[in-house]
Amino acid sequence: MGILLDSLRRGKKRFAHLCLDQSAAKTAQELVVFVTRQDFWKKRAAWNASKIREAAQDNPNDLSKGGLQYYEKLMPLLYRNDIFGFFTLIRKSICFFMGLKKPFMRFGGKSDQRVTVHKSCALAAQTFMLSIAAEGFESCPMEGFDKNRVRKALSLPHGAEINMIIAVGKGTEEGIWGPRFRVPYDEVVFKK
Ligand SMILES: Cc1cc2nc3c(=O)[nH]c(=O)nc-3n(C[C@H](O)[C@H](O)[C@H](O)COP(=O)(O)O)c2cc1C
């Protein structure tokens, strides 16, 4: 047990080093790495579709049909890629022509796909931060880390991307940069 704890401690120290030895990382009790898995899109779409089928059983309604349409037809169109960018071209063309006369979701290339999965992951990260705050802990979301080395340390597969690392703990003075400032409300919230 002692050896395990010691190696865990040393592991955390090494990991804090990959987070550029930031105080928040060095003083944290835990470092939680949030990872996107865009490479799982087919599996996730199939899982969702199977859940909808299971719930609808033999009585599919418009809602379940719409759900199946989304996971079985729309998601492959949105997330499939090829080395020539053929699917991107199809998506961009559809968005362009369909968007000429009425509002249409603009979703074209790989950057749109990455932005979407990172948004979802960041929402999960924010939910995590709020939950642990409710339990009386502090957290610090970090972008300051060596993503190549963290990838290697965690043996992440090619399709995975690190969204952010969150330092978690009881909160110490050393882990805080300084006083908090807020950009004036009127500069960030607008009414139109
Ligand atoms: C995407 C992202 C990356 C961040 N990276 C770091 C970081 O590397 N190190 C750090 O100390 N804080 C980092 N922060 C935390 C910000 O410093 C922090 O959110 C900001 O100071 C506001 O904190 P407050 O809400 O506690 O005032 C990051 C925040 C975000 C949203």
mmCIF file with all atom_site columns, C-alpha atoms and ligand atoms in Angstrom, residues 19-20 22-25 122 129 138-145 163-165 175-182, ligand 1:
data_model
loop_
_atom_site.group_PDB
_atom_site.id
_atom_site.type_symbol
_atom_site.label_atom_id
_atom_site.label_alt_id
_atom_site.label_comp_id
_atom_site.label_asym_id
_atom_site.label_entity_id
_atom_site.label_seq_id
_atom_site.pdbx_PDB_ins_code
_atom_site.Cartn_x
_atom_site.Cartn_y
_atom_site.Cartn_z
_atom_site.occupancy
_atom_site.B_iso_or_equiv
_atom_site.pdbx_formal_charge
_atom_site.auth_seq_id
_atom_site.auth_comp_id
_atom_site.auth_asym_id
_atom_site.auth_atom_id
_atom_site.pdbx_PDB_model_num
ATOM   1  C CA  . CYS A 1 19  ? 0.995   20.636 -16.741 1.00 0.00 ? 19  CYS A CA  1
ATOM   2  C CA  . LEU A 1 20  ? 4.042   22.919 -16.824 1.00 0.00 ? 20  LEU A CA  1
ATOM   3  C CA  . GLN A 1 22  ? 1.641   25.219 -12.554 1.00 0.00 ? 22  GLN A CA  1
ATOM   4  C CA  . SER A 1 23  ? 0.755   25.820 -8.917  1.00 0.00 ? 23  SER A CA  1
ATOM   5  C CA  . ALA A 1 24  ? -2.813  24.684 -9.496  1.00 0.00 ? 24  ALA A CA  1
ATOM   6  C CA  . ALA A 1 25  ? -1.512  21.344 -10.813 1.00 0.00 ? 25  ALA A CA  1
ATOM   7  C CA  . ALA A 1 122 ? -16.435 21.241 -22.097 1.00 0.00 ? 122 ALA A CA  1
ATOM   8  C CA  . MET A 1 129 ? -16.699 21.524 -11.789 1.00 0.00 ? 129 MET A CA  1
ATOM   9  C CA  . GLU A 1 138 ? -12.165 23.734 -5.599  1.00 0.00 ? 138 GLU A CA  1
ATOM   10 C CA  . SER A 1 139 ? -11.106 23.249 -9.200  1.00 0.00 ? 139 SER A CA  1
ATOM   11 C CA  . CYS A 1 140 ? -9.017  24.894 -11.881 1.00 0.00 ? 140 CYS A CA  1
ATOM   12 C CA  . PRO A 1 141 ? -9.552  24.134 -15.592 1.00 0.00 ? 141 PRO A CA  1
ATOM   13 C CA  . MET A 1 142 ? -6.208  24.113 -17.356 1.00 0.00 ? 142 MET A CA  1
ATOM   14 C CA  . GLU A 1 143 ? -5.118  24.502 -20.916 1.00 0.00 ? 143 GLU A CA  1
ATOM   15 C CA  . GLY A 1 144 ? -1.491  24.944 -19.936 1.00 0.00 ? 144 GLY A CA  1
ATOM   16 C CA  . PHE A 1 145 ? -0.096  21.442 -20.498 1.00 0.00 ? 145 PHE A CA  1
ATOM   17 C CA  . ASN A 1 163 ? -10.157 18.905 -24.086 1.00 0.00 ? 163 ASN A CA  1
ATOM   18 C CA  . MET A 1 164 ? -8.774  20.197 -20.791 1.00 0.00 ? 164 MET A CA  1
ATOM   19 C CA  . ILE A 1 165 ? -7.252  19.056 -17.534 1.00 0.00 ? 165 ILE A CA  1
ATOM   20 C CA  . GLY A 1 175 ? -2.871  27.052 -5.891  1.00 0.00 ? 175 GLY A CA  1
ATOM   21 C CA  . ILE A 1 176 ? -4.391  30.474 -6.599  1.00 0.00 ? 176 ILE A CA  1
ATOM   22 C CA  . TRP A 1 177 ? -2.841  33.040 -8.954  1.00 0.00 ? 177 TRP A CA  1
ATOM   23 C CA  . GLY A 1 178 ? -4.193  36.092 -7.168  1.00 0.00 ? 178 GLY A CA  1
ATOM   24 C CA  . PRO A 1 179 ? -7.342  38.169 -6.739  1.00 0.00 ? 179 PRO A CA  1
ATOM   25 C CA  . ARG A 1 180 ? -10.266 37.494 -9.053  1.00 0.00 ? 180 ARG A CA  1
ATOM   26 C CA  . PHE A 1 181 ? -11.312 40.093 -11.636 1.00 0.00 ? 181 PHE A CA  1
ATOM   27 C CA  . ARG A 1 182 ? -14.438 40.203 -13.751 1.00 0.00 ? 182 ARG A CA  1
HETATM 28 C C1  . LIG B 2 .   ? -10.055 26.750 -21.488 1.00 0.00 ? 1   LIG B C1  1
HETATM 29 C C2  . LIG B 2 .   ? -9.431  27.234 -20.211 1.00 0.00 ? 1   LIG B C2  1
HETATM 30 C C3  . LIG B 2 .   ? -8.084  27.023 -19.970 1.00 0.00 ? 1   LIG B C3  1
HETATM 31 C C4  . LIG B 2 .   ? -7.496  27.446 -18.788 1.00 0.00 ? 1   LIG B C4  1
HETATM 32 N N1  . LIG B 2 .   ? -6.194  27.166 -18.544 1.00 0.00 ? 1   LIG B N1  1
HETATM 33 C C5  . LIG B 2 .   ? -5.652  27.500 -17.347 1.00 0.00 ? 1   LIG B C5  1
HETATM 34 C C6  . LIG B 2 .   ? -4.337  27.117 -17.010 1.00 0.00 ? 1   LIG B C6  1
HETATM 35 O O1  . LIG B 2 .   ? -3.620  26.486 -17.782 1.00 0.00 ? 1   LIG B O1  1
HETATM 36 N N2  . LIG B 2 .   ? -3.870  27.448 -15.806 1.00 0.00 ? 1   LIG B N2  1
HETATM 37 C C7  . LIG B 2 .   ? -4.634  28.116 -14.882 1.00 0.00 ? 1   LIG B C7  1
HETATM 38 O O2  . LIG B 2 .   ? -4.164  28.358 -13.796 1.00 0.00 ? 1   LIG B O2  1
HETATM 39 N N3  . LIG B 2 .   ? -5.891  28.486 -15.180 1.00 0.00 ? 1   LIG B N3  1
HETATM 40 C C8  . LIG B 2 .   ? -6.400  28.190 -16.387 1.00 0.00 ? 1   LIG B C8  1
HETATM 41 N N4  . LIG B 2 .   ? -7.689  28.539 -16.670 1.00 0.00 ? 1   LIG B N4  1
HETATM 42 C C9  . LIG B 2 .   ? -8.516  29.034 -15.597 1.00 0.00 ? 1   LIG B C9  1
HETATM 43 C C10 . LIG B 2 .   ? -8.685  30.481 -15.676 1.00 0.00 ? 1   LIG B C10 1
HETATM 44 O O3  . LIG B 2 .   ? -7.508  31.066 -15.234 1.00 0.00 ? 1   LIG B O3  1
HETATM 45 C C11 . LIG B 2 .   ? -9.832  30.773 -14.769 1.00 0.00 ? 1   LIG B C11 1
HETATM 46 O O4  . LIG B 2 .   ? -10.961 30.189 -15.275 1.00 0.00 ? 1   LIG B O4  1
HETATM 47 C C12 . LIG B 2 .   ? -10.009 32.260 -14.680 1.00 0.00 ? 1   LIG B C12 1
HETATM 48 O O5  . LIG B 2 .   ? -8.939  32.763 -13.945 1.00 0.00 ? 1   LIG B O5  1
HETATM 49 C C13 . LIG B 2 .   ? -11.309 32.603 -14.014 1.00 0.00 ? 1   LIG B C13 1
HETATM 50 O O6  . LIG B 2 .   ? -11.336 32.003 -12.769 1.00 0.00 ? 1   LIG B O6  1
HETATM 51 P P1  . LIG B 2 .   ? -12.395 32.414 -11.664 1.00 0.00 ? 1   LIG B P1  1
HETATM 52 O O7  . LIG B 2 .   ? -13.720 32.100 -12.260 1.00 0.00 ? 1   LIG B O7  1
HETATM 53 O O8  . LIG B 2 .   ? -12.034 31.520 -10.527 1.00 0.00 ? 1   LIG B O8  1
HETATM 54 O O9  . LIG B 2 .   ? -12.144 33.845 -11.410 1.00 0.00 ? 1   LIG B O9  1
HETATM 55 C C14 . LIG B 2 .   ? -8.281  28.122 -17.858 1.00 0.00 ? 1   LIG B C14 1
HETATM 56 C C15 . LIG B 2 .   ? -9.625  28.365 -18.111 1.00 0.00 ? 1   LIG B C15 1
HETATM 57 C C16 . LIG B 2 .   ? -10.191 27.935 -19.273 1.00 0.00 ? 1   LIG B C16 1
HETATM 58 C C17 . LIG B 2 .   ? -11.656 28.199 -19.519 1.00 0.00 ? 1   LIG B C17 1
#
